[in-house]
Short mmCIF file of C-alpha atoms in Angstrom, two decimals:
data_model
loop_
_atom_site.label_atom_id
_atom_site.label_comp_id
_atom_site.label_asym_id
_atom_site.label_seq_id
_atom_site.Cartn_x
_atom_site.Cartn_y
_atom_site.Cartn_z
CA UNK A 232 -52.51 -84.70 173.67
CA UNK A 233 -55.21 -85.31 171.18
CA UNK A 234 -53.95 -87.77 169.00
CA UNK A 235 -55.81 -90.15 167.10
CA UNK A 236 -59.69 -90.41 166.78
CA UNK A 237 -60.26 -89.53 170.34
CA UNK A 238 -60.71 -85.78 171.36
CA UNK A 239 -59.52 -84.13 174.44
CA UNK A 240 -62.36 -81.78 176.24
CA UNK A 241 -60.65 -79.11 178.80
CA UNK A 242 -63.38 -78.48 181.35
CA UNK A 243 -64.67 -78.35 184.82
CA UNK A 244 -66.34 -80.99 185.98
CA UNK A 245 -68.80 -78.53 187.37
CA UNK A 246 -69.04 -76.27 184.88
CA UNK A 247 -72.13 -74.97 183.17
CA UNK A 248 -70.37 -74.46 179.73
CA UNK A 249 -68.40 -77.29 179.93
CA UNK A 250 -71.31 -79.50 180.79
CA UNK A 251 -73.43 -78.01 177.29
CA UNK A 252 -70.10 -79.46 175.45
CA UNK A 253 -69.96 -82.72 177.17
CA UNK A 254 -73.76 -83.73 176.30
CA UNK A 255 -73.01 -82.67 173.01
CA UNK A 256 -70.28 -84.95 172.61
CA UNK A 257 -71.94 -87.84 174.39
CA UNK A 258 -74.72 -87.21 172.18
CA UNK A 259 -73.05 -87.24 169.00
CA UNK A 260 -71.29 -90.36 169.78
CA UNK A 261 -68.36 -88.86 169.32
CA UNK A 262 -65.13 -90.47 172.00
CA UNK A 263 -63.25 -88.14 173.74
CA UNK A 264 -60.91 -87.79 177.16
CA UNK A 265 -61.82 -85.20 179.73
CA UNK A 266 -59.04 -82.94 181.44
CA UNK A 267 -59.98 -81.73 184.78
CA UNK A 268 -59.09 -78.30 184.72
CA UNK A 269 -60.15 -76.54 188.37
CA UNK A 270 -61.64 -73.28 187.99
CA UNK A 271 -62.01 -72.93 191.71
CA UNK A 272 -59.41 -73.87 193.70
CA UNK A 273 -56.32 -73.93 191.84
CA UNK A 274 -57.41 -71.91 188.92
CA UNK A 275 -55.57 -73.45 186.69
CA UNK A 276 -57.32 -71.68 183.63
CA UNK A 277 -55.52 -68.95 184.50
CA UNK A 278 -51.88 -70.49 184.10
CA UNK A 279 -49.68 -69.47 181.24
CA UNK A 280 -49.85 -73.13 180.34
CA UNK A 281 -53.74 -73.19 180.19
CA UNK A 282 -53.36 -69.84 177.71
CA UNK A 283 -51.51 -71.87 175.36
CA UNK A 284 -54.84 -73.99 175.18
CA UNK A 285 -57.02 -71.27 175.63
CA UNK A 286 -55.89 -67.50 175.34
CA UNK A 287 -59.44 -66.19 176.91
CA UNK A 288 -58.66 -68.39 179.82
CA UNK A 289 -62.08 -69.88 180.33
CA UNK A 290 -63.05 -73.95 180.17
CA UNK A 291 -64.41 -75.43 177.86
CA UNK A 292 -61.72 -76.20 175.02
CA UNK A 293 -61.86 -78.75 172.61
CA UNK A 294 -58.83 -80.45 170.93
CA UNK A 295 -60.43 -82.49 168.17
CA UNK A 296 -59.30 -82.68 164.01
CA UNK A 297 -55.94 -81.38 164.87
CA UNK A 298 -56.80 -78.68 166.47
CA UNK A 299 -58.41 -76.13 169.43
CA UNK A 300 -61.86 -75.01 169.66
CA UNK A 301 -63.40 -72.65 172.74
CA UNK A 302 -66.51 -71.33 173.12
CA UNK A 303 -68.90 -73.50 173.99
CA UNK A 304 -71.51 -72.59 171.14
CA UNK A 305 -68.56 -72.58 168.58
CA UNK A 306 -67.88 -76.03 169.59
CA UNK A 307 -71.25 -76.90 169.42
CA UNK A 308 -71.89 -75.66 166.09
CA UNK A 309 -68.15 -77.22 164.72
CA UNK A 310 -69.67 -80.65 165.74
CA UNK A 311 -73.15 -79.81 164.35
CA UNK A 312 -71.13 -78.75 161.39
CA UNK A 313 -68.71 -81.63 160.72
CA UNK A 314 -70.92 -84.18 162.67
CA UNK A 315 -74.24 -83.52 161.82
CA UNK A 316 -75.87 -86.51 162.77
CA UNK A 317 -77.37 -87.30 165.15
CA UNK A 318 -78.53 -83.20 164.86
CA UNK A 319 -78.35 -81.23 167.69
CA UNK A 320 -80.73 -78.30 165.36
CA UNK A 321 -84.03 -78.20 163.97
CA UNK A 322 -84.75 -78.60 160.58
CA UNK A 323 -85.92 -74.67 159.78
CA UNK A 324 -84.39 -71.30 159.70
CA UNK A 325 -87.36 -70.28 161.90
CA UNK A 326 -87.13 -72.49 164.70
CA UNK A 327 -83.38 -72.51 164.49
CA UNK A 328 -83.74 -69.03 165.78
CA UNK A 329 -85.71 -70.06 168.36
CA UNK A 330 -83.43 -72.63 169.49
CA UNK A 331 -80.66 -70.25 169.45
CA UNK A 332 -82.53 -67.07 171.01
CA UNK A 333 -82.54 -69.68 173.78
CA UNK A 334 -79.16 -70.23 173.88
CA UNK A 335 -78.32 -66.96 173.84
CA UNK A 336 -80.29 -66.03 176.27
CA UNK A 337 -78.46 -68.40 178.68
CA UNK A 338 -75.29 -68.51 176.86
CA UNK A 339 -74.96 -64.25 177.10
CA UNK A 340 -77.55 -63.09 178.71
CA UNK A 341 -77.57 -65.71 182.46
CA UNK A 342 -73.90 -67.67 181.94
CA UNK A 343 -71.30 -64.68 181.71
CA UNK A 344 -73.18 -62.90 185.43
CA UNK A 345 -72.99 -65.91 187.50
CA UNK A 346 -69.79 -67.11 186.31
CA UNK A 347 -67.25 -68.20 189.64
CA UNK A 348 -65.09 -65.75 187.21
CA UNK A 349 -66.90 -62.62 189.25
CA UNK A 350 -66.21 -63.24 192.10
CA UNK A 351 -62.79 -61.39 193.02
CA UNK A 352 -64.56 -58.31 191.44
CA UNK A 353 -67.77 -58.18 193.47
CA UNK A 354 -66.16 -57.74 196.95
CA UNK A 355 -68.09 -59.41 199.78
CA UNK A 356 -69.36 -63.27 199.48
CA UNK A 357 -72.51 -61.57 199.98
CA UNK A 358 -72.52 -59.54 197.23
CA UNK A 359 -71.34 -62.11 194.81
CA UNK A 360 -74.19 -64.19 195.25
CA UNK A 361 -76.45 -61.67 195.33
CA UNK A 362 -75.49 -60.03 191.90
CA UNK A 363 -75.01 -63.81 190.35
CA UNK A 364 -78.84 -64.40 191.71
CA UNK A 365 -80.37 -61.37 190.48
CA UNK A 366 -79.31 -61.90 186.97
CA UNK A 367 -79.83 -65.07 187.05
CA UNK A 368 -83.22 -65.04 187.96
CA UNK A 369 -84.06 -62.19 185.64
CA UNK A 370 -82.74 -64.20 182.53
CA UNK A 371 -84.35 -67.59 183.50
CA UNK A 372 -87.75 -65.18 183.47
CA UNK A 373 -86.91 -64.61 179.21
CA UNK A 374 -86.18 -68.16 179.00
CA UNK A 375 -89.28 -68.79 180.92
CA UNK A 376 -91.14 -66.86 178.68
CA UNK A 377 -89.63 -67.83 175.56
CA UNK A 378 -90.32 -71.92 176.19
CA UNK A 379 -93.93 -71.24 176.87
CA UNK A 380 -94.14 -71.05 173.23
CA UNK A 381 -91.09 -72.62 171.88
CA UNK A 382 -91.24 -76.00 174.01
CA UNK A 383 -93.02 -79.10 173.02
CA UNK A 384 -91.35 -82.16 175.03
CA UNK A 385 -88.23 -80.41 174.67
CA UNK A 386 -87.16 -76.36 174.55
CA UNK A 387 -87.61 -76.43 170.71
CA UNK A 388 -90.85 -79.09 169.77
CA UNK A 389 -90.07 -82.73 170.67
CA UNK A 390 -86.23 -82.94 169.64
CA UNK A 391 -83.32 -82.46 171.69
CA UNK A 392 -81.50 -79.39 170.72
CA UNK A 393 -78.48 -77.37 171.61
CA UNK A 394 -81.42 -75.19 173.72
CA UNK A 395 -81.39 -78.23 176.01
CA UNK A 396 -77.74 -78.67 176.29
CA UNK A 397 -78.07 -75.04 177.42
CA UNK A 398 -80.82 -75.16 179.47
CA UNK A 399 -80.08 -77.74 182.16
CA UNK A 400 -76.94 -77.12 182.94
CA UNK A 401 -77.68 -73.36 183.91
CA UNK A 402 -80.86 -74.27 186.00
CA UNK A 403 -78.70 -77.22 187.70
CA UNK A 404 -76.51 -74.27 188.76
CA UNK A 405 -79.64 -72.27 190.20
CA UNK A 406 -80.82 -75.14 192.26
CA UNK A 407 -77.57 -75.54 193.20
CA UNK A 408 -75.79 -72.03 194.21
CA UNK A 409 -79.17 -70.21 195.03
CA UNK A 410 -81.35 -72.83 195.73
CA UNK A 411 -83.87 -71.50 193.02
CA UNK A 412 -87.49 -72.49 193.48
CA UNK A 413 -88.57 -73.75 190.10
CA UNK A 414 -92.39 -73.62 190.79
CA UNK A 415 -92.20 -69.99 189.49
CA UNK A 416 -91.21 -71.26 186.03
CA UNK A 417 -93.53 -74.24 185.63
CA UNK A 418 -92.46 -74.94 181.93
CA UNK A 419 -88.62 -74.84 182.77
CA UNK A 420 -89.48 -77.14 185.83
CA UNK A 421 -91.66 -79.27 183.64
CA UNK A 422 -88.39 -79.66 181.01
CA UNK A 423 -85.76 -80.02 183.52
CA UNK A 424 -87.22 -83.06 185.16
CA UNK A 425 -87.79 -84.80 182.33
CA UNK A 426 -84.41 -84.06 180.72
CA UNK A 427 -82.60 -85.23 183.58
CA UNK A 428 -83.75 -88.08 183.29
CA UNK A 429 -82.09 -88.50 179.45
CA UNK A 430 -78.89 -90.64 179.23
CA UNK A 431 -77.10 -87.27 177.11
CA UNK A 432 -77.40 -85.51 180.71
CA UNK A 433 -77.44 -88.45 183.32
CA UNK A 434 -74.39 -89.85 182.00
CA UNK A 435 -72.47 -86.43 181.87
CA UNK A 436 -73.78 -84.85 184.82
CA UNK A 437 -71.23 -83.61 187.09
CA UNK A 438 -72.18 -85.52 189.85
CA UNK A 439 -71.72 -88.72 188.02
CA UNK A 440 -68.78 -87.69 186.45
CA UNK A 441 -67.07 -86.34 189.65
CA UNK A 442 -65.28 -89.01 191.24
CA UNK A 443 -63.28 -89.33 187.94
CA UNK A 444 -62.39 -86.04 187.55
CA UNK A 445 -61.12 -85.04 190.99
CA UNK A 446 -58.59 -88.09 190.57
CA UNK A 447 -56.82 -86.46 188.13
CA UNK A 448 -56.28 -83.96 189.47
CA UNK A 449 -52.83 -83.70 190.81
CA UNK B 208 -88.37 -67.08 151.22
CA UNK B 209 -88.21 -63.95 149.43
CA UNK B 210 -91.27 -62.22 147.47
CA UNK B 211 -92.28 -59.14 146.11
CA UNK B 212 -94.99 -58.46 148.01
CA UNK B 213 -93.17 -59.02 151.29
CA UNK B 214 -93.21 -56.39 153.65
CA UNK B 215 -89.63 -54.64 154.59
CA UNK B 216 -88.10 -56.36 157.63
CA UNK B 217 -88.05 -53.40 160.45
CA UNK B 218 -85.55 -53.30 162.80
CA UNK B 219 -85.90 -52.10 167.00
CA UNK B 220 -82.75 -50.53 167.13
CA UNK B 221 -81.32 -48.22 169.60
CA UNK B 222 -78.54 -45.79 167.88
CA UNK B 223 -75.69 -46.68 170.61
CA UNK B 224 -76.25 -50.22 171.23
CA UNK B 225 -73.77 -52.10 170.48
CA UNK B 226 -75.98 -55.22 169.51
CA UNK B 227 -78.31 -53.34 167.84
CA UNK B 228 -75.17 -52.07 165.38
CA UNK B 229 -74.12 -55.33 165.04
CA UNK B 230 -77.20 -56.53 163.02
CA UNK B 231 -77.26 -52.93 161.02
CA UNK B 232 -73.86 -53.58 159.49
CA UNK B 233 -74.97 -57.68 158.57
CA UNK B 234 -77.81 -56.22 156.93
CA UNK B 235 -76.33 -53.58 155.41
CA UNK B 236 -73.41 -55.98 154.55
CA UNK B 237 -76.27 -58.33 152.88
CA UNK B 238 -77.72 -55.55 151.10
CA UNK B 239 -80.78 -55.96 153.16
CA UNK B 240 -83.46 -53.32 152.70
CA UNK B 241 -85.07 -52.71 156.09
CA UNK B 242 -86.93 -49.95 158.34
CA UNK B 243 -85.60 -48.76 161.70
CA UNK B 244 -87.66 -47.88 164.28
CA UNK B 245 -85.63 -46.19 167.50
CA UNK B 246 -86.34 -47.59 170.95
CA UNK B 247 -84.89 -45.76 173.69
CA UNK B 248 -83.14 -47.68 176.16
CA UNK B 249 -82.78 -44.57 178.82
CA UNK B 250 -85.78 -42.45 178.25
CA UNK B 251 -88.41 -43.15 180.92
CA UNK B 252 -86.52 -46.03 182.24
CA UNK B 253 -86.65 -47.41 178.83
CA UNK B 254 -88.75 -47.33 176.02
CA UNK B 255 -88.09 -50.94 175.51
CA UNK B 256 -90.47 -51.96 178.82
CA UNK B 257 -93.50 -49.71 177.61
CA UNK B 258 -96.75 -51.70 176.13
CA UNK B 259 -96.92 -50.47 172.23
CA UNK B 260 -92.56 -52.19 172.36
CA UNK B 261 -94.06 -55.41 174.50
CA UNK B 262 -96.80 -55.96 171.78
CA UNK B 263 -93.64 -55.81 168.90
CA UNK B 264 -91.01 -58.02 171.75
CA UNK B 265 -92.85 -59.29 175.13
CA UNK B 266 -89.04 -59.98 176.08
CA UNK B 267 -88.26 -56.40 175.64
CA UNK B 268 -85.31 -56.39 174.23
CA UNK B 269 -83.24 -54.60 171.50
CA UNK B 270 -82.62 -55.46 169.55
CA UNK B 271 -85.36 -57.01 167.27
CA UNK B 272 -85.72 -58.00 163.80
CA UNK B 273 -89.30 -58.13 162.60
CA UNK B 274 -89.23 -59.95 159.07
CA UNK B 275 -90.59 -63.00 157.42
CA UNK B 276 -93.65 -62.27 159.61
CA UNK B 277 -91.73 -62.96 162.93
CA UNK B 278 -90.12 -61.29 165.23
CA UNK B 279 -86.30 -62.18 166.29
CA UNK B 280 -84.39 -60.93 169.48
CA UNK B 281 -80.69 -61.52 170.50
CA UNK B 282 -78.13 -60.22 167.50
CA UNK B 283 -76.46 -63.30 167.24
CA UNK B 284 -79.08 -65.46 166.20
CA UNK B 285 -80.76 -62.56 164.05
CA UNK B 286 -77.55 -62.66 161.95
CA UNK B 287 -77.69 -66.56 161.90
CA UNK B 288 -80.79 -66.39 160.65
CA UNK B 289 -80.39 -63.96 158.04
CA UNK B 290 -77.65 -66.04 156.52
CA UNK B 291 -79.76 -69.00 156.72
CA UNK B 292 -82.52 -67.16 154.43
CA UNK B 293 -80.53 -64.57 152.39
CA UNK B 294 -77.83 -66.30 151.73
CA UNK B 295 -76.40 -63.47 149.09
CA UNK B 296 -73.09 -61.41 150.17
CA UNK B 297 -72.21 -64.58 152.93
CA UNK B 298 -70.77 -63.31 155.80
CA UNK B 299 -69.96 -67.37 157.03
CA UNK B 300 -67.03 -69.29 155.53
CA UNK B 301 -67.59 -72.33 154.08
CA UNK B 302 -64.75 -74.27 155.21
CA UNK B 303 -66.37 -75.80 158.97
CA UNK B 304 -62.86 -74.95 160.74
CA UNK B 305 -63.19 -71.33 159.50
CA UNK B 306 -66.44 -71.08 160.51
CA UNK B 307 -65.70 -72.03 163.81
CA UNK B 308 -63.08 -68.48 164.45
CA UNK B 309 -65.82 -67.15 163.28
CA UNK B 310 -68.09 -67.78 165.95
CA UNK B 311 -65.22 -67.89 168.75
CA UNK B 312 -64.47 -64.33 168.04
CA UNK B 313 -68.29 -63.92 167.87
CA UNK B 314 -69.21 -65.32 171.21
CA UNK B 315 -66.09 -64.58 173.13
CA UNK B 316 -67.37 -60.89 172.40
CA UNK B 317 -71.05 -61.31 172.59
CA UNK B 318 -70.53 -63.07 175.88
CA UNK B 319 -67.40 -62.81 177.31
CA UNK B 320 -67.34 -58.97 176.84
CA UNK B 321 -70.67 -57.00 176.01
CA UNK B 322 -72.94 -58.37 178.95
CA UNK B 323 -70.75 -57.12 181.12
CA UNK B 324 -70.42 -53.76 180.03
CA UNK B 325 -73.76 -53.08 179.08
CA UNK B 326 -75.84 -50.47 180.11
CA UNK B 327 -78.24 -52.55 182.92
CA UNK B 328 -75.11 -53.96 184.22
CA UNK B 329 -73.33 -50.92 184.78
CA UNK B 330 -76.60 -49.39 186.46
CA UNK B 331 -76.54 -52.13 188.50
CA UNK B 332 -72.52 -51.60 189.26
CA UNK B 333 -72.83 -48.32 190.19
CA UNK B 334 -71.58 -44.74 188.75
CA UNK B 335 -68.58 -45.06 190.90
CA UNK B 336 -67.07 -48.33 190.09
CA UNK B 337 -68.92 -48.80 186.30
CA UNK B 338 -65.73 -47.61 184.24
CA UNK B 339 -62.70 -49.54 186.56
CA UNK B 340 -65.33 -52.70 185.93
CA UNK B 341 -65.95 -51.69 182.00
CA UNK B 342 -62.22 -51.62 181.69
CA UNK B 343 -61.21 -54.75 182.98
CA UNK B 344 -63.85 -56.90 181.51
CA UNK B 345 -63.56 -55.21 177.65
CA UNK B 346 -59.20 -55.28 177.97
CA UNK B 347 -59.39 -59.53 179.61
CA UNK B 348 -61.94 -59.90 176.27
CA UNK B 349 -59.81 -57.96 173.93
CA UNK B 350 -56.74 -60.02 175.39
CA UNK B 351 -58.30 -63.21 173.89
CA UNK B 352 -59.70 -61.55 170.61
CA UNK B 353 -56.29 -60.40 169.68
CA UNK B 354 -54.89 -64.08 170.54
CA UNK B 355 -57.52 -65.62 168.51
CA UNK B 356 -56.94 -62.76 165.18
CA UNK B 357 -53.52 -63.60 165.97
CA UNK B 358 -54.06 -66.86 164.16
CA UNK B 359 -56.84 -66.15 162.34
CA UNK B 360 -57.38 -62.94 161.03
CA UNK B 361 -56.14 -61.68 157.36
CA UNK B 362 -57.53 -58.27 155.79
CA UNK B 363 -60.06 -58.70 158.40
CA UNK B 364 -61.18 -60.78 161.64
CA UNK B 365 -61.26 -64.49 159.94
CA UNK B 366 -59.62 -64.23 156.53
CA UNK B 367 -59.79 -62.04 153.61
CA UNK B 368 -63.43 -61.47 153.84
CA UNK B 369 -66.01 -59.60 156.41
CA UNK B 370 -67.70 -62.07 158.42
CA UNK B 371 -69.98 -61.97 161.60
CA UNK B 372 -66.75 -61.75 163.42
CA UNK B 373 -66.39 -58.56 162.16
CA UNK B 374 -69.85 -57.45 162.97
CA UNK B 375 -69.32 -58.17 166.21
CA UNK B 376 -65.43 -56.47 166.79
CA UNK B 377 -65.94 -52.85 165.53
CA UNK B 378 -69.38 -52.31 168.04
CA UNK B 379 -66.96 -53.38 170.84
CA UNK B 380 -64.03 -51.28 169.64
CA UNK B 381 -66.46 -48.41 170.21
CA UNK B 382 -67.49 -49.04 173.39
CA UNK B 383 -63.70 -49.93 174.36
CA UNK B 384 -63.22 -46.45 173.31
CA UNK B 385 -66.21 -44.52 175.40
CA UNK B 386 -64.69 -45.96 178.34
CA UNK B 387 -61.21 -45.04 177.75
CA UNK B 388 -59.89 -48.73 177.50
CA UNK B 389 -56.03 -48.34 176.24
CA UNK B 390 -56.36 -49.91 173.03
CA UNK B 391 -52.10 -49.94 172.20
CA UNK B 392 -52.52 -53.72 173.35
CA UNK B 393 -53.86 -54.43 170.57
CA UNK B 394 -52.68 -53.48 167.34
CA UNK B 395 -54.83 -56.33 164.98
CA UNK B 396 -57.90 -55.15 166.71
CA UNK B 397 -57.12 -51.26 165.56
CA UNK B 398 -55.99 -52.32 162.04
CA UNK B 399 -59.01 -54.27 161.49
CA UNK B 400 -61.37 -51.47 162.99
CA UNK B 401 -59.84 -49.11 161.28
CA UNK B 402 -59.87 -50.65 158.02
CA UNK B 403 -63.52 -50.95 158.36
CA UNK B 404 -64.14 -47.72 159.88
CA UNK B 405 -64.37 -46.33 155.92
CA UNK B 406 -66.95 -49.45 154.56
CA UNK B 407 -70.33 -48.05 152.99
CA UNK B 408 -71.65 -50.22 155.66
CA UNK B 409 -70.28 -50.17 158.50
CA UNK B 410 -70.64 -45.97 158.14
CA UNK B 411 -74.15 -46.19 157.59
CA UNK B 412 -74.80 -48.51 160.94
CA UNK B 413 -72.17 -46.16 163.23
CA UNK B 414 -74.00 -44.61 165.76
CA UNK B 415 -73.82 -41.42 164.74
CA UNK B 416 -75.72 -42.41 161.70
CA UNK B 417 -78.80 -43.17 162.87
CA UNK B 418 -82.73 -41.34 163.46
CA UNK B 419 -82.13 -41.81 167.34
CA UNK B 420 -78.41 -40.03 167.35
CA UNK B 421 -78.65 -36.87 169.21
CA UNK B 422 -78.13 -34.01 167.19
CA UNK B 423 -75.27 -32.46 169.08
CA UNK B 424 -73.24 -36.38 168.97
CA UNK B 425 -74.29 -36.93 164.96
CA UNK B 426 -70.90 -35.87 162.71
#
């Protein structure tokens, strides 16, 4: 486990949070092995073995410089921090905040009441997705908002930031589980085309990365 | 950054938030002068949706920092930000690796607890089942915390000195407490809370400290 130059990403290959760490890493050049670790079916982040790795039993973790880093906006920041080029943050305090009010947004305020993680506390199917939708489509409405004047060709002016990293993967899982109609938030359409189309997201989408991870899987 | 003639950063704060206490102790940690201006989050459905707050925050939302001429939402990045610009009385490591339990504790609280528990959630839950769901999401969040401070933490969360981490922990530790969240579990979690509970400024952010504090709640 994580020895040498390469580090060792726990994730999902479907996950929203893991995805933000992915891109990061792919984006920072920086190598590293993927662990499938299935949220879903076997839940095998919450195994006593998995605590060991991660005690709030959630995916991503990151084994990298000798040792363990969760949270995917700590690990973000530890490779902005020890990595910092290529930068992942613009170059002012100002629109730093910007980048992470953002972030935030999704990371707090959209993430943590749509997670799978819900689900055996919301009773019915029914109810699940109808909470997860809700507050998901309340939150995208701030982040909505907040691009209109933060965005230039990206979230934050015309760099990629950790706002993007953010930003796709939760509106990926909108299409996806609620079949959100992006015409009512023409700037985060507008941004999510285009950044799919980037190789930091194309080559760590999950549908690209799939067929690798459900192999090892045992 | 700083001038004389710059006008006191004023804070939208509502006395019981949790995320509105968090940025009163980093500013009062930072020595920060700054004005607070109450904004209900229950009276009339929320002071925070009415037109004079949208004209401060169109994303209504408390808290917000006004300073430097603009106006910041979401605690975690008004903290970053004020270490960015005042960078007297740090409340960051240096050391990268350090900085990183910082923001685990930070985030694993900020997201893996307090959205979950807070007020719009818990209207949305339902009076019947909001303190069973409270519960369980604050005590699986306070599992982890205590995990990671079992590794990290020294006099306080990350170390020997208060950092955002700790910022973050004692706001939560209240909240554990209003809804009766057995707190034995987790005895570095009380010993840091407590140890804090005492600070100059973590007193003058509590709750029951501030303009908006009703009378009959205020020590």
């Amino acid at each position: 486990m994580g020895l040498g130059n390469r580090a060792t990403l726990y994730a999902f290959w479907l996950s929203s949070c893991s995805w933000r760490v992915r891109a990061g890493l792919q984006f920072k050049g920086i190598p590293f092995d993927e662990e499938n670790v299935d949220i879903v079916r076997e839940k095998r982040h919450l195994t006593e073995q998995f605590r060991t790795i991660n005690p709030a039993q959630k995916v991503p973790a990151l084994v990298i410089d000798g040792t363990t880093i969760i949270e995917s906006m700590a690990i973000l920041q530890y490779l902005e921090d020890t990595r910092p080029e290529p930068t992942l943050m613009p170059n002012t305090p100002l629109l730093r905040a910007r980048m992470r009010e953002i972030c935030e947004t999704i990371v707090s305020g959209i993430q943590p009441l749509q997670n799978v993680g819900l689900r055996s506390r919301l009773g019915s199917k029914e109810q699940f997705q109808s909470f997860t939708k809700y507050w998901t489509e309340r939150g995208l409405q701030t982040v909505e908002d907040q691009l209109k004047s933060t965005s230039g060709h990206y979230c934050v002016g015309d760099q990629i930031t950790m706002a993007d990293l953010c930003l796709v993967p939760q509106v990926y899982n909108a299409i996806n589980r609620f079949n959100l109609d992006l015409k009512q938030h023409p700037t985060i359409h507008k941004l999510f085309e285009n950044l799919l189309k980037e190789d930091i997201f194309l080559k760590t989408h999950p549908e690209n990365i799939k067929h690798r991870m459900i192999k090892n899987v045992e | 950054m700083s001038g004389d003639n710059e006008q006191k950063p004023v804070l939208y704060s509502y006395w019981r938030s949790s995320c509105s206490w968090r940025v009163r102790i980093a500013l009062n940690l930072k020595e920060i002068p700054y004005d607070i201006k109450a904004v209900s989050l229950i009276k009339g459905g929320g002071e925070q949706h009415c037109n004079e707050y949208r004209e401060v925050n169109p994303m209504e939302q408390v808290p917000s920092l006004c300073i430097d001429g603009h106006t910041i939402i979401e605690s975690l990045t008004i903290m970053h930000y004020l270490e960015e610009t005042r960078p007297q009385r740090p409340l960051m490591p240096q050391d990268c690796f350090k900085r990183a339990k910082v923001r685990e504790i930070c985030e694993v609280i900020s997201s893996g607890i307090q959205p979950l528990q807070n007020l719009i959630v818990l209207i949305y839950v339902g009076e019947e089942k909001k303190k069973e769901w409270a519960q369980h999401w604050i005590m699986r969040g306070f599992r982890a915390v205590e995990k990671l401070l079992s590794a990290s933490a020294g006099k306080y969360c990350v170390g020997d000195e208060i950092t955002l981490a700790d910022c973050c922990l004692v706001p939560q530790v209240f909240n554990a407490r209003r809804f009766h969240v057995d707190l034995r579990p987790f005895p570095i979690i009380l010993r840091i809370d407590r140890e804090l509970e005492n600070h100059p400024a973590f007193r003058a952010a509590h709750p029951s400290s501030q303009p908006d504090c009703p009378p009959e709640v205020a020590k």
